[in-house]
mmCIF file of C-alpha atoms and ligand atoms in Angstrom:
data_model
loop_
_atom_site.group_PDB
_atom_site.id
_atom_site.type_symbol
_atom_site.label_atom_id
_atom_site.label_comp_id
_atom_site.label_asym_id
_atom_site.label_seq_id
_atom_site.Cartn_x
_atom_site.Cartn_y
_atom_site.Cartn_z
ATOM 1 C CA UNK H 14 7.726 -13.320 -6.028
ATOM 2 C CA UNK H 15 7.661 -11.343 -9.365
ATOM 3 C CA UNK H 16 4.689 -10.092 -10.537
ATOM 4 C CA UNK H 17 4.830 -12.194 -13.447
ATOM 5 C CA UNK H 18 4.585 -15.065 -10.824
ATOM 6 C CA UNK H 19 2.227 -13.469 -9.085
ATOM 7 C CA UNK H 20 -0.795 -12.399 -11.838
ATOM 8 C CA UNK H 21 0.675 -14.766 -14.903
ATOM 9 C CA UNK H 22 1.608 -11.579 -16.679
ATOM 10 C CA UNK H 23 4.440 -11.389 -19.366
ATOM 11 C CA UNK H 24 5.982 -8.566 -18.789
ATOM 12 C CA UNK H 25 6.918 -6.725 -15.109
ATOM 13 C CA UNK H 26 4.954 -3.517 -15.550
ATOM 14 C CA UNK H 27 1.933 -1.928 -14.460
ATOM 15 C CA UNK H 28 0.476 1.184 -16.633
ATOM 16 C CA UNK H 29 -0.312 3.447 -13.483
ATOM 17 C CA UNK H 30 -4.053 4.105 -13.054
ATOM 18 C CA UNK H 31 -4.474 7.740 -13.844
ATOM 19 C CA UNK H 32 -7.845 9.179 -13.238
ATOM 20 C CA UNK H 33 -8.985 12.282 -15.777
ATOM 21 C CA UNK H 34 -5.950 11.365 -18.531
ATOM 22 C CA UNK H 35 -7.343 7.789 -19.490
ATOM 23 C CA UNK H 36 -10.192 5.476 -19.941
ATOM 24 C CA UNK H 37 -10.587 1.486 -20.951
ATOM 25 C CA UNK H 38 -8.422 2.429 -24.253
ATOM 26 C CA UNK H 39 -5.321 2.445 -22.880
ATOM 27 C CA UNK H 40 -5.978 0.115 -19.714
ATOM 28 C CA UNK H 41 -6.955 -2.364 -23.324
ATOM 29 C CA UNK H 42 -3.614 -1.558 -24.864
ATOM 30 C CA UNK H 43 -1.177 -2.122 -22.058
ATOM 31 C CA UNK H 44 -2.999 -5.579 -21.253
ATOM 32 C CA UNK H 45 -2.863 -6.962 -24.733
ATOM 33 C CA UNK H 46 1.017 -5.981 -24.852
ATOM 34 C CA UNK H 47 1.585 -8.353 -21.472
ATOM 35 C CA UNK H 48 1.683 -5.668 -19.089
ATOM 36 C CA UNK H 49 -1.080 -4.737 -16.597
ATOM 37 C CA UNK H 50 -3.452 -2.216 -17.648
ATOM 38 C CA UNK H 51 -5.094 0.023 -15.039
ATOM 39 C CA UNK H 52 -8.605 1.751 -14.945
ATOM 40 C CA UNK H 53 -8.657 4.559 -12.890
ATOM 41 C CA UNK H 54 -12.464 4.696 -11.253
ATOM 42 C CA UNK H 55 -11.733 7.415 -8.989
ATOM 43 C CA UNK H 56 -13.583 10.100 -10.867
ATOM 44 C CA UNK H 57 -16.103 7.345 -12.367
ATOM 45 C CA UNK H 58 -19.657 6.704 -11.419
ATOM 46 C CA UNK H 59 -21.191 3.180 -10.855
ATOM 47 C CA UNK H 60 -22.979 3.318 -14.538
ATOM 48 C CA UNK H 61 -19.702 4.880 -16.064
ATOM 49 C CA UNK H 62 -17.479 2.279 -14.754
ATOM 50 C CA UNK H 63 -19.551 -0.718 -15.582
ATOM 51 C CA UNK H 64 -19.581 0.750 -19.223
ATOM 52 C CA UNK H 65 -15.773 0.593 -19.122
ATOM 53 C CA UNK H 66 -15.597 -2.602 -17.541
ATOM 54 C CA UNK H 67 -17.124 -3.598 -19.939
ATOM 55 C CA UNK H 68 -15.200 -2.651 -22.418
ATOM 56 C CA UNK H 69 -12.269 -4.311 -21.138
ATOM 57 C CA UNK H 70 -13.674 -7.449 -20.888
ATOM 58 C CA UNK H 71 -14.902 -7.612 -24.383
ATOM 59 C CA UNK H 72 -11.065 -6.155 -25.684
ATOM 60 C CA UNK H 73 -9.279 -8.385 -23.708
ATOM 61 C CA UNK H 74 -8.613 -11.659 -21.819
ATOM 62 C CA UNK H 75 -5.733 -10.434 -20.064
ATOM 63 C CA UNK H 76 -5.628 -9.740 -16.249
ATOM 64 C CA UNK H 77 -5.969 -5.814 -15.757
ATOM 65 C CA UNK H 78 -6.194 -3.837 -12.828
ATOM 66 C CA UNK H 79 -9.113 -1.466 -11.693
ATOM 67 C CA UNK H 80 -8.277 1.465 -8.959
ATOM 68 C CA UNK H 81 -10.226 3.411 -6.776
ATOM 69 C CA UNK H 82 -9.079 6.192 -3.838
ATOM 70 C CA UNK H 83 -10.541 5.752 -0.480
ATOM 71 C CA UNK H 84 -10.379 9.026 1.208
ATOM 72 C CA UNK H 85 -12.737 9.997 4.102
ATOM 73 C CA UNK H 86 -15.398 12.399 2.873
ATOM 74 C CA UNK H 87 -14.357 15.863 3.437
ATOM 75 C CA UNK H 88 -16.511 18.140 5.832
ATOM 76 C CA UNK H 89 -17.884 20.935 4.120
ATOM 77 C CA UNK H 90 -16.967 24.096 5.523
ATOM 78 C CA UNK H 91 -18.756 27.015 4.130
ATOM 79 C CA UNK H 92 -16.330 29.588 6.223
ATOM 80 C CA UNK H 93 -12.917 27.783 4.400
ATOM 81 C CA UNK H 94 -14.864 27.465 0.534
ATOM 82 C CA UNK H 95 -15.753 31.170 0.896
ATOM 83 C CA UNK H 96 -11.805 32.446 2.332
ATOM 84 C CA UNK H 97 -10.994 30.045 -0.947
ATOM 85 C CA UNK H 98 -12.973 31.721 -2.980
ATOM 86 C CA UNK H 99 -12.119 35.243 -1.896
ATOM 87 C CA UNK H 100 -8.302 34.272 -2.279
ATOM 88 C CA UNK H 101 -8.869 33.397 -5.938
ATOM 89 C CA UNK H 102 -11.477 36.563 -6.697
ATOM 90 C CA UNK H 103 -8.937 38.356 -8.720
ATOM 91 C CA UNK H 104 -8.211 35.439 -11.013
ATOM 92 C CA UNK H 105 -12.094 35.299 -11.646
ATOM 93 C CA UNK H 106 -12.369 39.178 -12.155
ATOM 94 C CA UNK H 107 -9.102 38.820 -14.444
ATOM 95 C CA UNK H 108 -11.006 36.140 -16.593
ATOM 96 C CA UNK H 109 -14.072 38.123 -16.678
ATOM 97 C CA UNK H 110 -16.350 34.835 -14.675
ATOM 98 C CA UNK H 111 -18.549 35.762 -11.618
ATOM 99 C CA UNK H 112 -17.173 33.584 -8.633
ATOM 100 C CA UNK H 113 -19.993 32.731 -7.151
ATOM 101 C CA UNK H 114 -21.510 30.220 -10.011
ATOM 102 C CA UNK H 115 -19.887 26.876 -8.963
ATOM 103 C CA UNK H 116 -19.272 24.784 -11.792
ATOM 104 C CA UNK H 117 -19.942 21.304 -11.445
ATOM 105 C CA UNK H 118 -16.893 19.022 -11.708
ATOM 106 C CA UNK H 119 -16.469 15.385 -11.636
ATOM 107 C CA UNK H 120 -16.552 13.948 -8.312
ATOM 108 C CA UNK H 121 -14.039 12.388 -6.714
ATOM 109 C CA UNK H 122 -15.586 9.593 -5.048
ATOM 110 C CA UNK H 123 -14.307 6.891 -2.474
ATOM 111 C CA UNK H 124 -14.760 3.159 -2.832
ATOM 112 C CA UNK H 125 -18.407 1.893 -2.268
ATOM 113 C CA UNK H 126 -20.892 -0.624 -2.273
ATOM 114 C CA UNK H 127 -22.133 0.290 -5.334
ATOM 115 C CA UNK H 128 -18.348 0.267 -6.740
ATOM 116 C CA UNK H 129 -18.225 -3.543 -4.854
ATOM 117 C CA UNK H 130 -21.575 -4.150 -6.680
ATOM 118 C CA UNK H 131 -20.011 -3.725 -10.791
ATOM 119 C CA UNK H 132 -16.376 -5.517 -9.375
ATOM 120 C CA UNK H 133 -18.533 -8.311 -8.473
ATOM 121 C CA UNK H 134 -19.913 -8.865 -11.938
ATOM 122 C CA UNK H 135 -16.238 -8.279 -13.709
ATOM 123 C CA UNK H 136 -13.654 -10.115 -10.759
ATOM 124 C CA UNK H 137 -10.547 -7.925 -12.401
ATOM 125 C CA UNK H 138 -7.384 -10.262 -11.311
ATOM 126 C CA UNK H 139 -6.330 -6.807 -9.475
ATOM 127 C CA UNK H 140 -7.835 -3.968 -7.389
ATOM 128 C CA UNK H 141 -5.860 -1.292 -6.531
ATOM 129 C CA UNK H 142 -6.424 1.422 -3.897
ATOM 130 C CA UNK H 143 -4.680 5.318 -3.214
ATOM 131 C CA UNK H 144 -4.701 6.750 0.048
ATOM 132 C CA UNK H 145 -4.809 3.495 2.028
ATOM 133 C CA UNK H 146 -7.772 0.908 2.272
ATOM 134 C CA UNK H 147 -11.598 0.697 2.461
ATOM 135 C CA UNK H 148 -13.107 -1.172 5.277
ATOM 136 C CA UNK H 149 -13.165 -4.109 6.203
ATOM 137 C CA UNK H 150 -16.095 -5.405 5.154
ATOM 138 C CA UNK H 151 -15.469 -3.566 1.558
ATOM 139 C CA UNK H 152 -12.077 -5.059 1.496
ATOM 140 C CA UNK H 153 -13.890 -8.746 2.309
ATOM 141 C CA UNK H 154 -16.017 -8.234 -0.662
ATOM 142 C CA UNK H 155 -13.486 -7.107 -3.482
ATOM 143 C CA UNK H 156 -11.125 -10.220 -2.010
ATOM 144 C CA UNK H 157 -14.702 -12.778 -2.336
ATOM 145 C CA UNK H 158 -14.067 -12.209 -5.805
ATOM 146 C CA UNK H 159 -10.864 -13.534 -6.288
ATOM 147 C CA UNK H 160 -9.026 -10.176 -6.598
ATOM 148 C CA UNK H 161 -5.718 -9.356 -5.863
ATOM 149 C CA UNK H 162 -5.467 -6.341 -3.768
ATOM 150 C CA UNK H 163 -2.887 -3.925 -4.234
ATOM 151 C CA UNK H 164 -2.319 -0.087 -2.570
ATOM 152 C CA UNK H 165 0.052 2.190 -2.888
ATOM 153 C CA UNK H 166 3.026 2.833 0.328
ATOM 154 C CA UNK H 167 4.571 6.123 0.699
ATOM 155 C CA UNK H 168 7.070 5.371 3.722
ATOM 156 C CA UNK H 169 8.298 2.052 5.429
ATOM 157 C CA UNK H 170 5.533 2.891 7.714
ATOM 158 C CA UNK H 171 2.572 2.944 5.602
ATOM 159 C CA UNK H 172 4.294 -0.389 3.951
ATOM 160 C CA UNK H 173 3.638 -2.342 7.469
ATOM 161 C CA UNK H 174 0.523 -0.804 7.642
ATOM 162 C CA UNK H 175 -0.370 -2.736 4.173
ATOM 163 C CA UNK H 176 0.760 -5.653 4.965
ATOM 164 C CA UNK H 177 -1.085 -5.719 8.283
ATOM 165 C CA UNK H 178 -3.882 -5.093 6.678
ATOM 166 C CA UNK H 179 -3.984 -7.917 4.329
ATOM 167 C CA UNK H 180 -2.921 -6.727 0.975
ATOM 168 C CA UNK H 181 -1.111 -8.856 -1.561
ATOM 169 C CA UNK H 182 1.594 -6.562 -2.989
ATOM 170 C CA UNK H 183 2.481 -2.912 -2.051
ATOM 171 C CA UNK H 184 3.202 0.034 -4.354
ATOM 172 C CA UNK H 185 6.476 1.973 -3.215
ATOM 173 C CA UNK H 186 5.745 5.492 -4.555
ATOM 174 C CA UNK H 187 8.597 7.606 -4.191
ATOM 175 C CA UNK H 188 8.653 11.426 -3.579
ATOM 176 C CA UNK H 189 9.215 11.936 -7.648
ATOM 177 C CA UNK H 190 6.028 9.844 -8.850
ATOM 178 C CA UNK H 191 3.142 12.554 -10.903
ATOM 179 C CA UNK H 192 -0.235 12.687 -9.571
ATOM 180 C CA UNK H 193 -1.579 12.332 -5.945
ATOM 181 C CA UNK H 194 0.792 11.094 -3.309
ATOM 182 C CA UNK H 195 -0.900 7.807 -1.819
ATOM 183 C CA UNK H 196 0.290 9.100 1.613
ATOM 184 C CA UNK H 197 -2.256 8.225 4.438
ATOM 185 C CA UNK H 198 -0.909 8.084 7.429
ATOM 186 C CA UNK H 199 0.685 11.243 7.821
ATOM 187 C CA UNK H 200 0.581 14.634 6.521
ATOM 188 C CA UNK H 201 4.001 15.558 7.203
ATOM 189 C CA UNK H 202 5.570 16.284 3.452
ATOM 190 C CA UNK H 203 9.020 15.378 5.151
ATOM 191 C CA UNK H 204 8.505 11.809 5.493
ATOM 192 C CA UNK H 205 8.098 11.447 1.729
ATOM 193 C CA UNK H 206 11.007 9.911 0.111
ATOM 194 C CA UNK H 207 12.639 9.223 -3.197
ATOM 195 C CA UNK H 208 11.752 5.975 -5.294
ATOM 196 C CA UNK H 209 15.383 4.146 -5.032
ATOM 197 C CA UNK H 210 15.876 4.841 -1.239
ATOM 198 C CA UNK H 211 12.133 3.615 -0.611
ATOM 199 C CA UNK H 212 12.518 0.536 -2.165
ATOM 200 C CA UNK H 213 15.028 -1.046 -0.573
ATOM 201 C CA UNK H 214 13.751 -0.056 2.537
ATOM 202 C CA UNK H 215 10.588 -1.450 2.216
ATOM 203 C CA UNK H 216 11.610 -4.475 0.734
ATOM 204 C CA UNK H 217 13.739 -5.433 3.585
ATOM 205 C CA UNK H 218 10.298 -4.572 5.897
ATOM 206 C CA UNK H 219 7.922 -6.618 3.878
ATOM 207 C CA UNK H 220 7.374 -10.037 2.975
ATOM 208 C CA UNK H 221 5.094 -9.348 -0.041
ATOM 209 C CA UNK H 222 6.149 -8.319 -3.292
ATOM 210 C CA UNK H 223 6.649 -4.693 -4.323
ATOM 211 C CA UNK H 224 5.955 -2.591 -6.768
ATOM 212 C CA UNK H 225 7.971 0.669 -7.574
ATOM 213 C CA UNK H 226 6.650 3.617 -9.001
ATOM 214 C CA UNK H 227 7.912 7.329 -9.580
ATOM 215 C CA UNK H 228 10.343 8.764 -11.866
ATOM 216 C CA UNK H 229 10.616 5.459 -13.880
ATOM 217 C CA UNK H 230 10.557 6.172 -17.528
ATOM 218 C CA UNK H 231 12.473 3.801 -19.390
ATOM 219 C CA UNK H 232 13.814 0.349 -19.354
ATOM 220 C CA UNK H 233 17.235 1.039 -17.437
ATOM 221 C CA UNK H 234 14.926 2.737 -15.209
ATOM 222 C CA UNK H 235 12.799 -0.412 -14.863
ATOM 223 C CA UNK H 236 15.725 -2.545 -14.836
ATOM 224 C CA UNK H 237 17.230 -0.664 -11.783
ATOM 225 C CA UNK H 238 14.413 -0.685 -10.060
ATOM 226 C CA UNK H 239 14.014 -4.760 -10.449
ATOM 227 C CA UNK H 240 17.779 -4.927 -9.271
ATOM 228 C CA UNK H 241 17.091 -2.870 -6.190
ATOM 229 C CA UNK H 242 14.375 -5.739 -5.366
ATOM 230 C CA UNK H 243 11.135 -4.684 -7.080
ATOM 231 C CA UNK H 244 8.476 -7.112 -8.000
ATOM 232 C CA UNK H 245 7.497 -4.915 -11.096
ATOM 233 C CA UNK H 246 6.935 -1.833 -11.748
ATOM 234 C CA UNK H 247 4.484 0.864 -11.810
ATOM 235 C CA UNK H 248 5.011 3.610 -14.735
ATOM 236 C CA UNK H 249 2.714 6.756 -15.206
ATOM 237 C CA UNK H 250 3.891 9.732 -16.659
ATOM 238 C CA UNK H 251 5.799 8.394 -19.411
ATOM 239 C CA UNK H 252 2.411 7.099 -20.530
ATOM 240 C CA UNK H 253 0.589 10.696 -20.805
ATOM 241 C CA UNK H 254 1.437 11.373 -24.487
ATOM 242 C CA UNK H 255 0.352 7.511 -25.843
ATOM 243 C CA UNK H 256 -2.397 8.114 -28.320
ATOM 244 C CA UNK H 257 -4.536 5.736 -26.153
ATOM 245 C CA UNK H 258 -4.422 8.172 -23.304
ATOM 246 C CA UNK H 259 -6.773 11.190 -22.902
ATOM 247 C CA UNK H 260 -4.560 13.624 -21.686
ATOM 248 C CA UNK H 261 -5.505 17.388 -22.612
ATOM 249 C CA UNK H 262 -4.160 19.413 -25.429
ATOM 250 C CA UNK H 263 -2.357 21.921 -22.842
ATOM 251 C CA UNK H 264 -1.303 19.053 -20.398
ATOM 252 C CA UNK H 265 0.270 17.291 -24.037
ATOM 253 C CA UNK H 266 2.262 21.021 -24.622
ATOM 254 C CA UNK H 267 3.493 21.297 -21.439
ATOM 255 C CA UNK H 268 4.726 17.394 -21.050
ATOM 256 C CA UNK H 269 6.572 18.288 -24.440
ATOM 257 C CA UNK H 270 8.071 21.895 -23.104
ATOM 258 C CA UNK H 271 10.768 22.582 -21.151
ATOM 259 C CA UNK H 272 8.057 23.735 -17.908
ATOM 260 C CA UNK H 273 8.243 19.504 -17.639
ATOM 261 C CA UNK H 274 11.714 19.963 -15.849
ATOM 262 C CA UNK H 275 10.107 21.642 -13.030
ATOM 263 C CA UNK H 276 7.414 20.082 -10.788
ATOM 264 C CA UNK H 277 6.618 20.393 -7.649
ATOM 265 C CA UNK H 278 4.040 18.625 -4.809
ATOM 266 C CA UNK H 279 0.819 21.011 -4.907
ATOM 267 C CA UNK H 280 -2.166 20.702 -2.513
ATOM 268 C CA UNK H 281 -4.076 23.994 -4.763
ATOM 269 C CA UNK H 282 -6.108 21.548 -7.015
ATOM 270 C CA UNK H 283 -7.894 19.251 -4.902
ATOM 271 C CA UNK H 284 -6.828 19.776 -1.430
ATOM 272 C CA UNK H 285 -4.550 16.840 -1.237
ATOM 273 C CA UNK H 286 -1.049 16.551 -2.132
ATOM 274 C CA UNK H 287 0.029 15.887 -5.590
ATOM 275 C CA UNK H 288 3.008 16.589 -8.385
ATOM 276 C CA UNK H 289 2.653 18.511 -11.743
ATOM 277 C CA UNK H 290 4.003 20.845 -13.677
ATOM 278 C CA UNK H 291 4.631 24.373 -12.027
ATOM 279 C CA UNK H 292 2.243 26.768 -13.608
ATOM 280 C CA UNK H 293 1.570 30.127 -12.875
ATOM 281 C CA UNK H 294 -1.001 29.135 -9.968
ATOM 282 C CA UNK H 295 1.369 27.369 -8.219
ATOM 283 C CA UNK H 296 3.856 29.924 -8.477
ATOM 284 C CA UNK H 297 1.219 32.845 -6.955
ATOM 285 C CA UNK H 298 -0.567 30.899 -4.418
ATOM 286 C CA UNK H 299 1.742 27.689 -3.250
ATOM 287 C CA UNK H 300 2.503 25.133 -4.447
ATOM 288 C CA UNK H 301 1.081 24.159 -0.868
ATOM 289 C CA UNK H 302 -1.444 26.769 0.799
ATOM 290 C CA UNK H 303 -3.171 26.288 4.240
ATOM 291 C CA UNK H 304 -6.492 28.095 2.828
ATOM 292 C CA UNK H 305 -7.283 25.301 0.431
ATOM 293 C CA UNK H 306 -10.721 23.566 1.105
ATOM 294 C CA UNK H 307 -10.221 19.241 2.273
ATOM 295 C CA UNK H 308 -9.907 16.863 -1.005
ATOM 296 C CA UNK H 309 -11.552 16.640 -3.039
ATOM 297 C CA UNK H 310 -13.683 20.102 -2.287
ATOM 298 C CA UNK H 311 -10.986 22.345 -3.956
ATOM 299 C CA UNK H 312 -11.266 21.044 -7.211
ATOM 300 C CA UNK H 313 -14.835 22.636 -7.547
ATOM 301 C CA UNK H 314 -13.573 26.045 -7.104
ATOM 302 C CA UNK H 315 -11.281 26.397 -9.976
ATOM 303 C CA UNK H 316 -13.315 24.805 -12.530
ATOM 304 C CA UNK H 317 -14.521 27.217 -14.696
ATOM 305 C CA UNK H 318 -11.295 29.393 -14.249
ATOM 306 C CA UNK H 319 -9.451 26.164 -15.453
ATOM 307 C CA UNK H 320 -11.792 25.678 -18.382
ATOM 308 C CA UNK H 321 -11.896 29.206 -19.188
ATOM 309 C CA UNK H 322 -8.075 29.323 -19.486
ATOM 310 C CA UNK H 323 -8.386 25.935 -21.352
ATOM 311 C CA UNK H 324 -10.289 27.340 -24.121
ATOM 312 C CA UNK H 325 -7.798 30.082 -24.331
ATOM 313 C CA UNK H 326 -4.667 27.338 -24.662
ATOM 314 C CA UNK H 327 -3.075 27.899 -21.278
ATOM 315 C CA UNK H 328 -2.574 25.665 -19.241
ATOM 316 C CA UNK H 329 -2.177 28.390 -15.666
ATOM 317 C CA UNK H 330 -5.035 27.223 -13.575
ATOM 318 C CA UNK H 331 -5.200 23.049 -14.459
ATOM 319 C CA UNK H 332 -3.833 20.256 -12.438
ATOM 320 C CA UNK H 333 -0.701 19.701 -15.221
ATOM 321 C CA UNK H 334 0.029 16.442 -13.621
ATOM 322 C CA UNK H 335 3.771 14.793 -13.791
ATOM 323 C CA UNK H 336 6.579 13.473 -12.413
ATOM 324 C CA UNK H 337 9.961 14.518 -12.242
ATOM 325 C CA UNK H 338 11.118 12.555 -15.511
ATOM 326 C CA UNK H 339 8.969 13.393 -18.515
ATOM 327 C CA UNK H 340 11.718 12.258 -20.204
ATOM 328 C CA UNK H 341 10.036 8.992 -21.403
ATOM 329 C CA UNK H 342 7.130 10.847 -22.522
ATOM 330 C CA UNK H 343 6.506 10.025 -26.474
ATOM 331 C CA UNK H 344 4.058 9.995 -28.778
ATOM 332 C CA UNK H 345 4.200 6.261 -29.351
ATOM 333 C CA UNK H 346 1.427 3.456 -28.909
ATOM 334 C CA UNK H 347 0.806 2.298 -25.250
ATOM 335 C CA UNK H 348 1.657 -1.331 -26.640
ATOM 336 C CA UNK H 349 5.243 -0.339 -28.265
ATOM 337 C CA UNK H 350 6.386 1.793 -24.576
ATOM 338 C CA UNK H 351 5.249 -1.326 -22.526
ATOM 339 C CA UNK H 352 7.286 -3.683 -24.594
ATOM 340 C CA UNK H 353 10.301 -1.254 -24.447
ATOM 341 C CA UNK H 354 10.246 -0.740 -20.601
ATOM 342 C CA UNK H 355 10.934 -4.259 -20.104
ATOM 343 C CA UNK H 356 13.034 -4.554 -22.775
ATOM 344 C CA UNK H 357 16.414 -4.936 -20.618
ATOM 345 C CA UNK H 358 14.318 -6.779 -18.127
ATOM 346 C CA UNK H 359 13.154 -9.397 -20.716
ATOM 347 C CA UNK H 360 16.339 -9.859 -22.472
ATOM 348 C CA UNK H 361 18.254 -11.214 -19.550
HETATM 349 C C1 FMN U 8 -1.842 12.167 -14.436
HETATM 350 C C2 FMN U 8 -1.731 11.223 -13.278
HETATM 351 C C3 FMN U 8 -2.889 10.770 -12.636
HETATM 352 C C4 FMN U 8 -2.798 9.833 -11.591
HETATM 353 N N1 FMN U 8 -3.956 9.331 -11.046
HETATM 354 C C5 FMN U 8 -3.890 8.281 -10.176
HETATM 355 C C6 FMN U 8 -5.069 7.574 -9.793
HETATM 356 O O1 FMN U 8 -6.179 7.888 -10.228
HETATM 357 N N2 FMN U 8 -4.927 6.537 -8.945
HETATM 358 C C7 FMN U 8 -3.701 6.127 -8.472
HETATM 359 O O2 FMN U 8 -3.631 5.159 -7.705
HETATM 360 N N3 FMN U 8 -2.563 6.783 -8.826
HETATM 361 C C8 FMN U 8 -2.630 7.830 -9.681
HETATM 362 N N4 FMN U 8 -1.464 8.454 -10.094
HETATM 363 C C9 FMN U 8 -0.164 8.035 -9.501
HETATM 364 C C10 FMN U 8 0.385 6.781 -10.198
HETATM 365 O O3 FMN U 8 -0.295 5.639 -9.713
HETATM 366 C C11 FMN U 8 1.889 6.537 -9.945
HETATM 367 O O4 FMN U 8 2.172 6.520 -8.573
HETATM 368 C C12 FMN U 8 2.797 7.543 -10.625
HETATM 369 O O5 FMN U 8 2.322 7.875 -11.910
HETATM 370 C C13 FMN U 8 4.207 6.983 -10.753
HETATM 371 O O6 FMN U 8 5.130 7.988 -11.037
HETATM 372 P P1 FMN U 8 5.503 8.508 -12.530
HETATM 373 O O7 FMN U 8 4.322 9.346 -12.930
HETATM 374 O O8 FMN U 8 6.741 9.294 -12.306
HETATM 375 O O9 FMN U 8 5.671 7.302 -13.403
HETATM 376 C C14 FMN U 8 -1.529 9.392 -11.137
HETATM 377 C C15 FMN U 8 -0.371 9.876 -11.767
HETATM 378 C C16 FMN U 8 -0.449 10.765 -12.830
HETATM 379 C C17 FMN U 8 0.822 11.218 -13.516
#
């Protein structure tokens, strides 16, 4: 079934939910152009994502999609935050900030009852989930509202998992996709594959539709991807320059600069694995070091270095999130890029 079929959407594509680049604006956007607009309510409290809620609702009468992680909560572990801490002591004495104030950064939250609570008053048509699925009671809930459930599959493994599980369409997010990897049931890098070999594969596993995502930026891109057996698909990065979207000043630069040719999966940010833009901290320390604190602790820890070296115009110690095509990335309204990704698609 496509998605089309499956939400009464125009066009194929889904405008990746990407927490900290994006609010309501372009989730508003990318739903009034007949595509499925995503909040991102990973980093959002209860009161913050009722405010964007409703937002939506009062922009648009489109079905859009609202997303949410569900990690276990880490352990704190005062013995790995301090090694963590002493490992990036020389950046702090380089940037002139005492290492032992903690700035307070946005939280990285899993699904709730008090998220359940605000999707009860808005019933989105979709609910979409990273790093596998809430309960089973939670799950119960978002479904007693009518909601599609969606989550994202990272091998043919985690795809059977899904469907076990009761969802109603599975993300296949290849190796190349920007941000976190949805990954869940393993933490074996190794297993992660490319887009257009995972696709197939899980198609031919699955009986639900699916959803590709990673490395798409354009509509022969999208139009491979439906030919390979895709449902729809799922585009992020190629979204990050949109004037809708809220993505930084130096995360804008280096999308535009040649750095975007090289990314690589970093666990130095949160403490969970995820693609961006090699920058000088993942050069020095990784990308992938054993000394990080559990996601989402390690974001806390590089906070004020990040925002220190923010203020300066550098980009060397934030989460530059990206996949390995930027090539779609332009400076073009949210609406315009939607219509042109399924531009091939729609013309046949
Ligand atoms: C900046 C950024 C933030 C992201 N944040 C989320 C998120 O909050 N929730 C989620 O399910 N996926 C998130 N993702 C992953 C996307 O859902 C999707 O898998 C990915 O963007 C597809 O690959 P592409 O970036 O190459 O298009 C994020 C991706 C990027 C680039």
């Amino acid at each position: 079934m496509t998605l089309q079929a499956l939400l009464g959407l125009e066009l194929p594509i889904i405008q990746a939910p990407m927490a900290g680049v994006q609010d309501s604006r372009l989730a508003i956007a990318v739903s009034n152009a007949g595509g499925l607009g995503s909040l991102p309510c990973g980093m959002l409290s209860p009161d913050a994502m009722r405010k964007e809620l409703a937002h939506i609702a009062a922009h648009t009468s489109r079905p859009y999609n609202v997303n949410f992680f569900c990690h276990a909560p880490p352990r704190p572990n005062a013995e790995r935050a301090s090694g963590w801490r002493a490992v990036l002591a020389p950046y702090y004495r380089e940037f002139q900030l005492d290492p032992t104030v903690v700035s307070s950064t946005v939280v990285r939250a899993p699904f709730s009852t008090h998220a359940a609570d605000v999707l009860a008053d808005f019933k989105p048509a979709v609910v979409s989930f990273h790093f596998g699925l809430p309960s089973a009671e939670l799950l119960a809930r978002v479904r007693a509202g009518g909601s599609k459930v969606f989550s994202s599959a990272t091998t043919v493994d985690e795809a059977r998992w899904l469907e076990a599980h009761g969802v109603d369409a599975i993300i296949a997010q290849g190796f190349e996709a920007g941000g976190h990897r949805g990954t869940f049931l393993s933490n074996d890098l190794s297993t992660q594959i490319g887009t257009f070999a995972l696709i197939p594969q899980i198609v031919r596993t699955v009986a639900l539709p699916v959803i590709a995502a990673g490395g798409i930026a354009d509509a022969s891109g999208v139009a491979a991807a439906m030919a390979l057996g895709a449902a729809g698909v799922q585009v992020g990065t190629a979204y990050l320059l949109c004037p809708e979207a809220t993505t930084s000043a130096v995360h804008r630069a280096a999308l535009t600069s040649e750095a975007a040719r090289h990314t690589a999966v970093t666990n130095l940010f949160t403490g969970r694995p995820a693609r961006g833009i090699v920058n000088r901290l993942m050069r020095e320390l990784g990308p992938i070091s054993a000394a990080v604190p559990d996601y989402p602790l390690a974001a806390s820890a590089l906070a004020s270095l990040r925002a220190k070296a923010e203020s300066q115009g550098s980009g060397d110690f934030s989460p530059l999130w990206s996949g390995q095509n930027a090539s779609g990335c332009r400076e073009i309204p949210a609406a315009d890029l939607t219509r042109e990704l399924a531009s091939i698609y729609a013309s046949r």
